[in-house]
Short mmCIF file of C-alpha atoms in Angstrom, two decimals:
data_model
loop_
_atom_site.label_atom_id
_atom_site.label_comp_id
_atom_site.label_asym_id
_atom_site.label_seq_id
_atom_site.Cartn_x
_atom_site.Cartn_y
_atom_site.Cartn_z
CA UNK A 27 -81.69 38.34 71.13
CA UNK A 28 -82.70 40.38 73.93
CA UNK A 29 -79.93 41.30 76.21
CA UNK A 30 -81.58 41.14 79.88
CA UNK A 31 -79.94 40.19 83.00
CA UNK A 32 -78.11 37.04 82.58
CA UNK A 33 -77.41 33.99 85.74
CA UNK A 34 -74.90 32.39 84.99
CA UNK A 35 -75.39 28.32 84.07
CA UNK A 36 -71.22 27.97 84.50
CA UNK A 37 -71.76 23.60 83.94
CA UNK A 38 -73.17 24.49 80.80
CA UNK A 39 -71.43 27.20 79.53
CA UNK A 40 -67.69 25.41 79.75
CA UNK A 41 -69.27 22.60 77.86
CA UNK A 42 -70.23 24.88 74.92
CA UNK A 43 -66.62 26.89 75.45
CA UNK A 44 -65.06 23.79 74.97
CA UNK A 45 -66.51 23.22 71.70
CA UNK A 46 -66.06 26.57 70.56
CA UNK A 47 -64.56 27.10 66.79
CA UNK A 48 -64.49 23.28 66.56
CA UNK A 49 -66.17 21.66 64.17
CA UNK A 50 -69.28 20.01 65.40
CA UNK A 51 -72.58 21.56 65.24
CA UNK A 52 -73.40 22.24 69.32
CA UNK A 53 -77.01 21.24 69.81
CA UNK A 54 -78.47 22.57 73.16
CA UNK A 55 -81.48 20.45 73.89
CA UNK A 56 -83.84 20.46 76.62
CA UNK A 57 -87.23 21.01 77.85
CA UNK A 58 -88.93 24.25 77.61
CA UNK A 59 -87.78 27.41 79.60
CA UNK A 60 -84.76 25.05 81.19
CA UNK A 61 -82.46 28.39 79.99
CA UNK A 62 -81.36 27.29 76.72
CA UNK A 63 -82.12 30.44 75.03
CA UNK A 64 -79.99 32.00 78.05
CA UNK A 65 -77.04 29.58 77.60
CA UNK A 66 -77.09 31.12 74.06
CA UNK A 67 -76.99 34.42 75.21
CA UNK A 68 -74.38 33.94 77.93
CA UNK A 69 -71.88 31.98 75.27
CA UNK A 70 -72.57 35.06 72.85
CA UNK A 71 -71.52 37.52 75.82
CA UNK A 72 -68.67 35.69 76.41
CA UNK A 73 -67.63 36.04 72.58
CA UNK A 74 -67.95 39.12 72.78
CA UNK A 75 -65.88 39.49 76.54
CA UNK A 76 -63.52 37.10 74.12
CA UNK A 77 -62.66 40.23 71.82
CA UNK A 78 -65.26 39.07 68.95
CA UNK A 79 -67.09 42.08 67.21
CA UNK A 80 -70.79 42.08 67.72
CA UNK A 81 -71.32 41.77 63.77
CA UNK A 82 -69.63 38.76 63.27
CA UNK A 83 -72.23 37.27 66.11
CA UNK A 84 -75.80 36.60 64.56
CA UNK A 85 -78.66 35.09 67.03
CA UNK A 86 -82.08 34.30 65.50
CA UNK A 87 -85.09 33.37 68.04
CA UNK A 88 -87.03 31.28 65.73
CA UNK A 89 -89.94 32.04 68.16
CA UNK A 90 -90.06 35.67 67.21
CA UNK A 91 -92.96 36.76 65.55
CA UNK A 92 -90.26 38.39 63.50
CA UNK A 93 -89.68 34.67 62.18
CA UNK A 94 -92.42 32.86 62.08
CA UNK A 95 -92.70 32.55 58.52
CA UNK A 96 -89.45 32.03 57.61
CA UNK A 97 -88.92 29.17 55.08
CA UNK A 98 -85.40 27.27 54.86
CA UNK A 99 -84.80 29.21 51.93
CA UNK A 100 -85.29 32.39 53.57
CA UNK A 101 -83.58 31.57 56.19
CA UNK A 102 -80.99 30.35 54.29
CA UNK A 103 -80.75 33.74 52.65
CA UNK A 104 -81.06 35.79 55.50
CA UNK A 105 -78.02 34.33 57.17
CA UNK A 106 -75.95 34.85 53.61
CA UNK A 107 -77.28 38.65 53.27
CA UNK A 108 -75.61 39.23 56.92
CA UNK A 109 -72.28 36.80 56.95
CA UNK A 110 -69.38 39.23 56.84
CA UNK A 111 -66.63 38.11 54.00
CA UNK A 112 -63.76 36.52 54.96
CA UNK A 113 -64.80 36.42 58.55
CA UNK A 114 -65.23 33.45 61.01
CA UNK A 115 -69.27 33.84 61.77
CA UNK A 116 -70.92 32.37 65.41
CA UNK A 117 -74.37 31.33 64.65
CA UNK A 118 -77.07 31.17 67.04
CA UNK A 119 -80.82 29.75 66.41
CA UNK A 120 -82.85 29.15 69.13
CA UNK A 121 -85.92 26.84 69.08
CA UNK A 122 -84.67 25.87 64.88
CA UNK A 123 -87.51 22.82 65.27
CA UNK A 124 -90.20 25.44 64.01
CA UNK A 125 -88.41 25.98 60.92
CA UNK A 126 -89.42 22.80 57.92
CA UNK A 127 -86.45 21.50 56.40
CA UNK A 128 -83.80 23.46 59.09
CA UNK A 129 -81.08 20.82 58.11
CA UNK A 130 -81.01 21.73 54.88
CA UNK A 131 -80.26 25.27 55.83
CA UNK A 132 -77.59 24.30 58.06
CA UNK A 133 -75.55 21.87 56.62
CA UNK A 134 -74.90 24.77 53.35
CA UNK A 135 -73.87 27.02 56.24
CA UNK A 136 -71.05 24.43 57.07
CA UNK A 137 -70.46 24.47 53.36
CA UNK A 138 -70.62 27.84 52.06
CA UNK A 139 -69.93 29.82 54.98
CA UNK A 140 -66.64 30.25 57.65
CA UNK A 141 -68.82 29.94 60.91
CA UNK A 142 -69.04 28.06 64.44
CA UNK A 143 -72.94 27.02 64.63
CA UNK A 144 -75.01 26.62 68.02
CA UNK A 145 -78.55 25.43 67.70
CA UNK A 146 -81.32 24.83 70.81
CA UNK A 147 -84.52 22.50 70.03
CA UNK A 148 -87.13 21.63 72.52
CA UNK A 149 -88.02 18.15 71.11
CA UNK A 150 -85.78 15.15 70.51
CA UNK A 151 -87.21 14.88 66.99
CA UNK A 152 -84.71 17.74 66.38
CA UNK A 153 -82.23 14.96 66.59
CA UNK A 154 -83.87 12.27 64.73
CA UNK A 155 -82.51 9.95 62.44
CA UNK A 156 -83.99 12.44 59.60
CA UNK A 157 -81.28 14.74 61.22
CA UNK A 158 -78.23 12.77 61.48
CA UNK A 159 -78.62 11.52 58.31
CA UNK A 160 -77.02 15.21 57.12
CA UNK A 161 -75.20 15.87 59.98
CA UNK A 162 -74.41 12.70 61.66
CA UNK A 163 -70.75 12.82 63.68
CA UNK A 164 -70.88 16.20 62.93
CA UNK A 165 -72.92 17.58 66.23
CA UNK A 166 -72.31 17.67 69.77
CA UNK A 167 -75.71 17.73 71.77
CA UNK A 168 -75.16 19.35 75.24
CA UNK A 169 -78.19 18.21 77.56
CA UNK A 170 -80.05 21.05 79.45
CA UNK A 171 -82.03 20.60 82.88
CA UNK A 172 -84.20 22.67 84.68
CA UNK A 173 -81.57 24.05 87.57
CA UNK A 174 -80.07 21.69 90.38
CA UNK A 175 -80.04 22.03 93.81
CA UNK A 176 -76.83 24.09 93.90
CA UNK A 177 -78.02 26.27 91.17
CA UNK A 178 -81.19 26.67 92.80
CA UNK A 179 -79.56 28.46 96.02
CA UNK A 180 -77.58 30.56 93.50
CA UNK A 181 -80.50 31.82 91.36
CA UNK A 182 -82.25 32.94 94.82
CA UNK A 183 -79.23 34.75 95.86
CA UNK A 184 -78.54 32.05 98.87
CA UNK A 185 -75.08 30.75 99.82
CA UNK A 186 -73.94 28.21 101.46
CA UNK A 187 -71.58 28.65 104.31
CA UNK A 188 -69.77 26.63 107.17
CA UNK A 189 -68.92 27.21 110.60
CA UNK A 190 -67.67 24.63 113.42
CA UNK A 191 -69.99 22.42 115.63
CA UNK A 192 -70.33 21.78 119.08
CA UNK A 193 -68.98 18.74 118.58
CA UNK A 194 -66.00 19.65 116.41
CA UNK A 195 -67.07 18.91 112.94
CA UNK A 196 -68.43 21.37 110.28
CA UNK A 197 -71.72 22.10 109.82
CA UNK A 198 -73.23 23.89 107.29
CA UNK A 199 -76.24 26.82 106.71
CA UNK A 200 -77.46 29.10 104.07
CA UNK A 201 -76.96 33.04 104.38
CA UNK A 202 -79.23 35.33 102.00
CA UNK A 203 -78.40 38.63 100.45
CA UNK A 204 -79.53 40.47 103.80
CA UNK A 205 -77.64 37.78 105.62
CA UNK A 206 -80.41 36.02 106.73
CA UNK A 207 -78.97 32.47 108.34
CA UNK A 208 -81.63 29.33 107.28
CA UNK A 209 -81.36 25.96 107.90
CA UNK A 210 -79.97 24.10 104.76
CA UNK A 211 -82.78 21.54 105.10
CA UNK A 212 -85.23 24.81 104.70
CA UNK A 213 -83.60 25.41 101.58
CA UNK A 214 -83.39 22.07 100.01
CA UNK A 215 -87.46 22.23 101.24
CA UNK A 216 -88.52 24.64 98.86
CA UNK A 217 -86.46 22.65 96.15
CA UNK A 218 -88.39 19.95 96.52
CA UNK A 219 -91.40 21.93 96.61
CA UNK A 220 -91.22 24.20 93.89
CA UNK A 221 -88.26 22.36 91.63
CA UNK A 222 -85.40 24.09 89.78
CA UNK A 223 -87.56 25.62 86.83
CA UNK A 224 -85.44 29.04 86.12
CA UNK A 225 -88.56 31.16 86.42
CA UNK A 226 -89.54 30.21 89.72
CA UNK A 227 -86.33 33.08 90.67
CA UNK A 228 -87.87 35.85 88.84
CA UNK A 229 -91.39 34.94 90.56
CA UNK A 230 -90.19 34.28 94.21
CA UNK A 231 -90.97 31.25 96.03
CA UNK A 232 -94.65 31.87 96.51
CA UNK A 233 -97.31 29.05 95.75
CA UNK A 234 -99.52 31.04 93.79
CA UNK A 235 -97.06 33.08 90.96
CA UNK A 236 -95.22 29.46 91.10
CA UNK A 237 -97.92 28.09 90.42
CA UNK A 238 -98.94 30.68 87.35
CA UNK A 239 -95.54 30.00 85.92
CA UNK A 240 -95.54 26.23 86.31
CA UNK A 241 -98.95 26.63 84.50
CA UNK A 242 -97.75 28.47 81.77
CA UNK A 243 -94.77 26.40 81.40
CA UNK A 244 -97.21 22.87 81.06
CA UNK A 245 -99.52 24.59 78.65
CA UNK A 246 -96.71 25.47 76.81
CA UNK A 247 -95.44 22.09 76.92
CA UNK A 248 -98.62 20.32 76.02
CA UNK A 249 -99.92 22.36 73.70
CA UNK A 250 -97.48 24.05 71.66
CA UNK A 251 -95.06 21.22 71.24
CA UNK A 252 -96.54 18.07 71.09
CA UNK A 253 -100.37 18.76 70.11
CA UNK A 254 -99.63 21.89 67.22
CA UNK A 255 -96.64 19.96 66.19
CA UNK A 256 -98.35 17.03 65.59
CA UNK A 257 -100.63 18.90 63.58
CA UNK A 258 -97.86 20.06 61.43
CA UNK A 259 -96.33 16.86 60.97
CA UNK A 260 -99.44 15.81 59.67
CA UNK A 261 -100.13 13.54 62.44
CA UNK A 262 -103.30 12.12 63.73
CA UNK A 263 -101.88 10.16 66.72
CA UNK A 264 -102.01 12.42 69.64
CA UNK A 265 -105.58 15.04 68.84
CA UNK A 266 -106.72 14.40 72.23
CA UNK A 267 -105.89 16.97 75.04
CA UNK A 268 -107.99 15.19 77.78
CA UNK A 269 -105.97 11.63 77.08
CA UNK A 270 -103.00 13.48 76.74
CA UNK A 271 -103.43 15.05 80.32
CA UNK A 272 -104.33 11.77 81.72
CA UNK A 273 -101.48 10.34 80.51
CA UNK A 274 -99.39 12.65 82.10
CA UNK A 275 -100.99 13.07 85.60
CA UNK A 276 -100.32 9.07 85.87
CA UNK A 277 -97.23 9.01 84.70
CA UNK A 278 -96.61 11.99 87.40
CA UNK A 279 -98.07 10.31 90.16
CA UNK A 280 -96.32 7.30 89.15
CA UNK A 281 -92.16 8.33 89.00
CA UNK A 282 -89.91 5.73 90.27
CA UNK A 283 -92.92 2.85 90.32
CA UNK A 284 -92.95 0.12 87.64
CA UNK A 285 -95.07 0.98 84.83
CA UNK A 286 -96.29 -0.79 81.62
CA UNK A 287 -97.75 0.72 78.65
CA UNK A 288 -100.58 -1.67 79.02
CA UNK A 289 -101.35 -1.13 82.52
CA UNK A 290 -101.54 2.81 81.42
CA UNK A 291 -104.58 2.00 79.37
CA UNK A 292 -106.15 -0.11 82.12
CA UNK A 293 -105.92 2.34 84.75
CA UNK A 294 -107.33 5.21 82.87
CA UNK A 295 -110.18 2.67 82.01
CA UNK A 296 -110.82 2.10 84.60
CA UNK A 297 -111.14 5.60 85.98
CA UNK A 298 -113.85 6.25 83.83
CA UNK A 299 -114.48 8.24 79.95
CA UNK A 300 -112.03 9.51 78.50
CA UNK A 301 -112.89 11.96 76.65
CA UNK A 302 -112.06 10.61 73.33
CA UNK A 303 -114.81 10.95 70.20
CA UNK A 304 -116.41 7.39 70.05
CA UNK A 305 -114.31 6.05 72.47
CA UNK A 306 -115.13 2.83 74.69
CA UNK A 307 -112.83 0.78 77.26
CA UNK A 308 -108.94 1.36 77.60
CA UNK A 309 -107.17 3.09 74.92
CA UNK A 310 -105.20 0.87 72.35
CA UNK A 311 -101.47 0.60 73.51
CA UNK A 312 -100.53 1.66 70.17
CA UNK A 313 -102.05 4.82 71.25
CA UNK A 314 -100.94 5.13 74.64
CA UNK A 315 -97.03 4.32 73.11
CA UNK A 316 -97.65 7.46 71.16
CA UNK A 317 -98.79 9.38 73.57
CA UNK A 318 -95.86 8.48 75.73
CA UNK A 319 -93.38 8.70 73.37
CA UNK A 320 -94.88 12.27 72.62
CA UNK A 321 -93.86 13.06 76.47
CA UNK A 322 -90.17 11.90 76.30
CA UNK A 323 -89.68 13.85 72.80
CA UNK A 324 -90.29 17.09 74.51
CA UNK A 325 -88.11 15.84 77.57
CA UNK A 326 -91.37 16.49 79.91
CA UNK A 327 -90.79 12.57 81.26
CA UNK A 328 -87.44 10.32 80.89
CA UNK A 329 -87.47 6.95 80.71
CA UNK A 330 -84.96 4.76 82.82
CA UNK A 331 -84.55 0.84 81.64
CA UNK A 332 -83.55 -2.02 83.94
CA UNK A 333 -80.10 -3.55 83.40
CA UNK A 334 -79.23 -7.18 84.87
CA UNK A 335 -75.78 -6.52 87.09
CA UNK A 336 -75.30 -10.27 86.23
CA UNK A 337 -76.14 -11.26 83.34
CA UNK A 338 -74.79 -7.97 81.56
CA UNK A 339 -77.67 -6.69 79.32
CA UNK A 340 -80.73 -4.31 79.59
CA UNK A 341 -84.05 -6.23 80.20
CA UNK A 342 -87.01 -5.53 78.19
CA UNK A 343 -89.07 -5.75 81.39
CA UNK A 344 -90.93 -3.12 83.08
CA UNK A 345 -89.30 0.47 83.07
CA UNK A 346 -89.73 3.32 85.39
CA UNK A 347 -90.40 7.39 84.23
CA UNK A 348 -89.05 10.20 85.91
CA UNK A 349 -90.81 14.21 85.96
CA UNK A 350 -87.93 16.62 84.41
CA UNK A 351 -88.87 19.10 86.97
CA UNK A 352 -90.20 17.76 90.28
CA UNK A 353 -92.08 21.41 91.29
CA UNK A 354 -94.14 20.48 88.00
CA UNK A 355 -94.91 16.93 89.31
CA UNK A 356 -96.82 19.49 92.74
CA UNK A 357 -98.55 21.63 89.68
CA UNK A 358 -99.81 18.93 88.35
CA UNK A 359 -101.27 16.83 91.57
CA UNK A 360 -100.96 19.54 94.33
CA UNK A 361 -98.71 20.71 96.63
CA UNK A 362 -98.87 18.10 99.60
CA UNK A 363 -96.53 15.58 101.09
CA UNK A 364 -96.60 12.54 98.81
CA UNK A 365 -94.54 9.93 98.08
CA UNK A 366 -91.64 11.57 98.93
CA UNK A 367 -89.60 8.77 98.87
CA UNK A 368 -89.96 8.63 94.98
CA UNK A 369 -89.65 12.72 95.04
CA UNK A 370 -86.25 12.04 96.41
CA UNK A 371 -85.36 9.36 93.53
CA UNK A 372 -86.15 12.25 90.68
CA UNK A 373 -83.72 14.79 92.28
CA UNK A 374 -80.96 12.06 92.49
CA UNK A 375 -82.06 10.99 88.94
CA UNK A 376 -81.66 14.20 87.28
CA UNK A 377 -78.49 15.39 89.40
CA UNK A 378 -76.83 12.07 88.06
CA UNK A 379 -77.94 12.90 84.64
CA UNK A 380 -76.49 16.68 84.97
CA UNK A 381 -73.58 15.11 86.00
CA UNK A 382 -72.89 13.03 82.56
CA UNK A 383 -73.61 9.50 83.74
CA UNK A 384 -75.61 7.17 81.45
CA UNK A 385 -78.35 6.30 84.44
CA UNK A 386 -80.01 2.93 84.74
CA UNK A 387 -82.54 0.51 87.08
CA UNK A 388 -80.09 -2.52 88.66
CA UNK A 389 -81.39 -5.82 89.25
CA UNK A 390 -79.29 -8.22 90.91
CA UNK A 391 -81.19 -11.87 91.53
CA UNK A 392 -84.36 -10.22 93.01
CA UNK A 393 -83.17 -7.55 94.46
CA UNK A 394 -83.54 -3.85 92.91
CA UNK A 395 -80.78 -1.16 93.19
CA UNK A 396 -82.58 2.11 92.29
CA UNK A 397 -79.96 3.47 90.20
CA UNK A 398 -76.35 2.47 88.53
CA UNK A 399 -74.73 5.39 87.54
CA UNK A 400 -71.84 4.59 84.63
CA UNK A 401 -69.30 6.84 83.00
CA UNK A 402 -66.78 5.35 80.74
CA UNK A 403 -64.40 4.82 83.44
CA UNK A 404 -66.72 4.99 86.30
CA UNK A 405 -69.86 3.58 87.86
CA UNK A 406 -71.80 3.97 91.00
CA UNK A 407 -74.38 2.21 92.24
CA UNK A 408 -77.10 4.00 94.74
CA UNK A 409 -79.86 3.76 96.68
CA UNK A 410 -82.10 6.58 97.44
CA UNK A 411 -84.53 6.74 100.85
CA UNK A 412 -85.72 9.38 103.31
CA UNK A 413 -84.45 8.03 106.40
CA UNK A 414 -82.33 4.60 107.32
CA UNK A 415 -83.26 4.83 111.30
CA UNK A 416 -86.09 2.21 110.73
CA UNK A 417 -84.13 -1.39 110.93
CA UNK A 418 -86.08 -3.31 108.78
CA UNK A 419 -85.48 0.15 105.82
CA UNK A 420 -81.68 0.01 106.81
CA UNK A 421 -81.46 -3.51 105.96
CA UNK A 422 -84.19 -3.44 102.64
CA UNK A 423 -81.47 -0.75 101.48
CA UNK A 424 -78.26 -2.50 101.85
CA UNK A 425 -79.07 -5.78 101.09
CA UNK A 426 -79.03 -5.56 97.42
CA UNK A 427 -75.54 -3.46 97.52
CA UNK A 428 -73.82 -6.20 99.49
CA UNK A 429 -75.05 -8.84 96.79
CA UNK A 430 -72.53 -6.93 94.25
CA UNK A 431 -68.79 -7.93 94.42
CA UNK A 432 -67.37 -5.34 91.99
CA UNK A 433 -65.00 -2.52 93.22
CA UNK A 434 -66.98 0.35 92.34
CA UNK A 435 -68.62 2.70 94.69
CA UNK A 436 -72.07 1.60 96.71
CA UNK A 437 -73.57 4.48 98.20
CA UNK A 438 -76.83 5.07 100.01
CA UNK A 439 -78.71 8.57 100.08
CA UNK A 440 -80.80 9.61 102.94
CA UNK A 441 -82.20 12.66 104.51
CA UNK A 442 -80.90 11.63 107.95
CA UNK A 443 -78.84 14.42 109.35
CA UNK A 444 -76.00 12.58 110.46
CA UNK A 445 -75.74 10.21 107.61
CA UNK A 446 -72.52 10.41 106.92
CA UNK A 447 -70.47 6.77 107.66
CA UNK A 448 -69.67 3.26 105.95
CA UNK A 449 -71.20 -0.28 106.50
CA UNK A 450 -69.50 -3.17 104.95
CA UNK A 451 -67.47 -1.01 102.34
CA UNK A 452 -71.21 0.74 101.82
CA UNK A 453 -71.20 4.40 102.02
CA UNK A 454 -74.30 6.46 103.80
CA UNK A 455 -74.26 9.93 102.56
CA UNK A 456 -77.01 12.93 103.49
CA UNK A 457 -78.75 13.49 100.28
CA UNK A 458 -78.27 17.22 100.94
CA UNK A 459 -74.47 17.30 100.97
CA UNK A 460 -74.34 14.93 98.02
CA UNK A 461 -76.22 17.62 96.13
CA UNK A 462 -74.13 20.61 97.66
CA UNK A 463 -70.88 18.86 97.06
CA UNK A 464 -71.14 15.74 94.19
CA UNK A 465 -67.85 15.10 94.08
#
């Protein structure tokens, strides 16, 4: 793999350093240009920084041209012809979904050769049950996500910094490499505006080569991954390009709302043809299902279910869908000031996510907490809004918090700049800081 200039994605990398020379397979998974391929690169510098030699490192980009014809069996060989004897071998394919029959390949590496494998794969089918029938227990899958908020101001060469207030407290601004002050709410701004994709860094934040990249990025998405692979698979389900675009535009201007697989094909009924051969009233939910379920394969949407604080158990009732990248969600339905509410609820979404918490919809009688956030020996439960100066919002927001009688943590998110307080064991947080300083 190409050695170019490398940021550093330090979350990820200690997850994969922790793993190193252990036995499970490390599986980085992700959407499309989320820096996978770089997370490869930077744990292969740091074998080398370790005092590995450079031959006993082999990286394959299964997306070279190079490769595109490889077969398991050839690729099977090819790793043989170059595995040095009697020496411990670090593996790296990136983007091994394109190659039929991978696992096969694999799991005789574990067999017949001394190495420490690392794999990346855009799709979730790459971990399907076909998968872990020949590997299962035997992988580690580190989740990848287009860059957070922090990561963000690093990639544009922005830091944070503090200095004292009038009023005695700290508050807090962002200095660029010409030392440039900014307003941290500036900053989180173009977050929200043009998202975390990795790209967007080597483009600049400028609407038009954003939105070139973001283009690029979809099409790759869309096209590549879930319509050609279908085709390979042998599939039939998901032909339609116009559908499939439909599909995701709603599902886009629909994160954080209640949605139904039924009410999908009712809506884009109603909006008029489809563009499907032969096709009359709403598609078939069968359809629509696939179509979906296309969408969260190649991590372009996630899926959040609603779990009863009460009664203990996840309902089968209406879900919600987030956008993995919220500067995609403006490519796709413009750049413009909508719903930002719900805009909010994807950053705090994904940040819990990055942060290893198992993320879920709360209900509590019929009340709605817009996120429980559970580790194995932790769980938060939070509410996301822009601003809590509006009574009747302050009150909409805490009332389902105060319902719950656990000890755990009850926090509310807002943009208001001097957020930061208690109410009734409650905590009010600026979203900003939260983002800047998780922990």
């Amino acid at each position: 793999m190409e050695r170019r200039y490398l940021r550093p994605r330090d979350n990820y990398l200690r997850k994969l350093i922790a793993f190193q020379d252990k036995e499970p397979i490390k599986v980085v998974t992700g959407m499309r240009r989320c820096g996978k391929s770089s997370l490869l690169r930077l744990m292969a510098r740091h074998l080398e920084e370790s005092g590995i030699p450079k031959n006993q490192i082999l990286e394959m980009d299964f997306e070279s041209h190079d490769l595109r014809d490889m077969t398991s069996e050839s690729f099977y060989t090819y790793v043989k012809e170059h595995a040095i004897e009697n020496k411990r071998m670090y593996l790296f394919f990136d983007e091994l979904q394109r190659i039929d029959r991978w696992e096969d390949a694999v799991n005789a590496f574990r067999v017949d050769l001394d190495c420490d494998i690392y794999i990346t794969g855009s799709n979730a089918y790459l971990l399907s049950s076909e998968y872990s029938t020949y590997l299962s227990g035997r992988c580690v899958e580190i989740k990848m996500f287009p860059l957070s908020f922090n990561e963000f101001l690093s990639f544009h060469d922005l830091e944070i910094k503090e200095t004292q207030s009038a009023l005695g407290g700290k508050k807090s601004y962002i200095v660029d490499r010409d030392k440039n002050k900014y307003e941290v709410r500036d900053a989180f701004n173009s977050y929200l505006r043009f998202g975390g994709m990795p790209g967007i860094a080597d483009v600049g934040l400028e609407q038009e080569k954003a939105l070139i990249l973001l283009d690029g990025i979809y099409s790759t998405v869309v096209v590549r991954d879930i319509l050609e692979r279908e085709k390979r698979r042998g599939q039939s389900q998901i032909s339609d390009p116009i559908l499939l675009r439909k599909i995701v535009l709603f599902l886009a201007d629909n994160i954080g709302s209640n949605v139904s697989i039924l009410s999908i094909g009712n809506t884009l009924a109603a909006e008029g043809p489809l563009g499907r051969k032969g096709s009359k009233g709403a598609p078939s939910a069968h359809t629509v299902q696939s179509y979906v379920n296309a969408l969260l394969e190649s991590y372009f949407f996630y899926e959040i279910k609603r779990f009863d604080i009460k009664g203990k158990e996840y309902l089968r009732t209406l879900g919600k869908y987030y956008i993995v990248d919220i500067g995609l969600r403006n490519y796709l339905l413009g750049f413009r000031d909508r719903d930002r509410g719900h805009a909010l609820e994807n950053i705090v979404y994904f940040e819990l996510l990055r942060q290893g918490y198992d993320v879920s919809i709360g209900k509590i009688e019929n009340s709605e907490i817009d996120f429980i956030a559970t580790k194995v020996d932790d769980r938060k439960y939070i509410q996301v809004t822009e601003s809590m100066s509006n009574e009747a919002v302050r009150q909409r927001e805490l009332a389902p918090l105060l319902k719950i009688r656990d000890n755990f943590d009850k926090i509310i998110l807002s943009l208001d700049a001097t957020q930061d307080g208690s109410y009734d064991g409650i905590k009010l947080k600026n979203l900003i800081m939260w983002l800047i300083y998780p922990k």
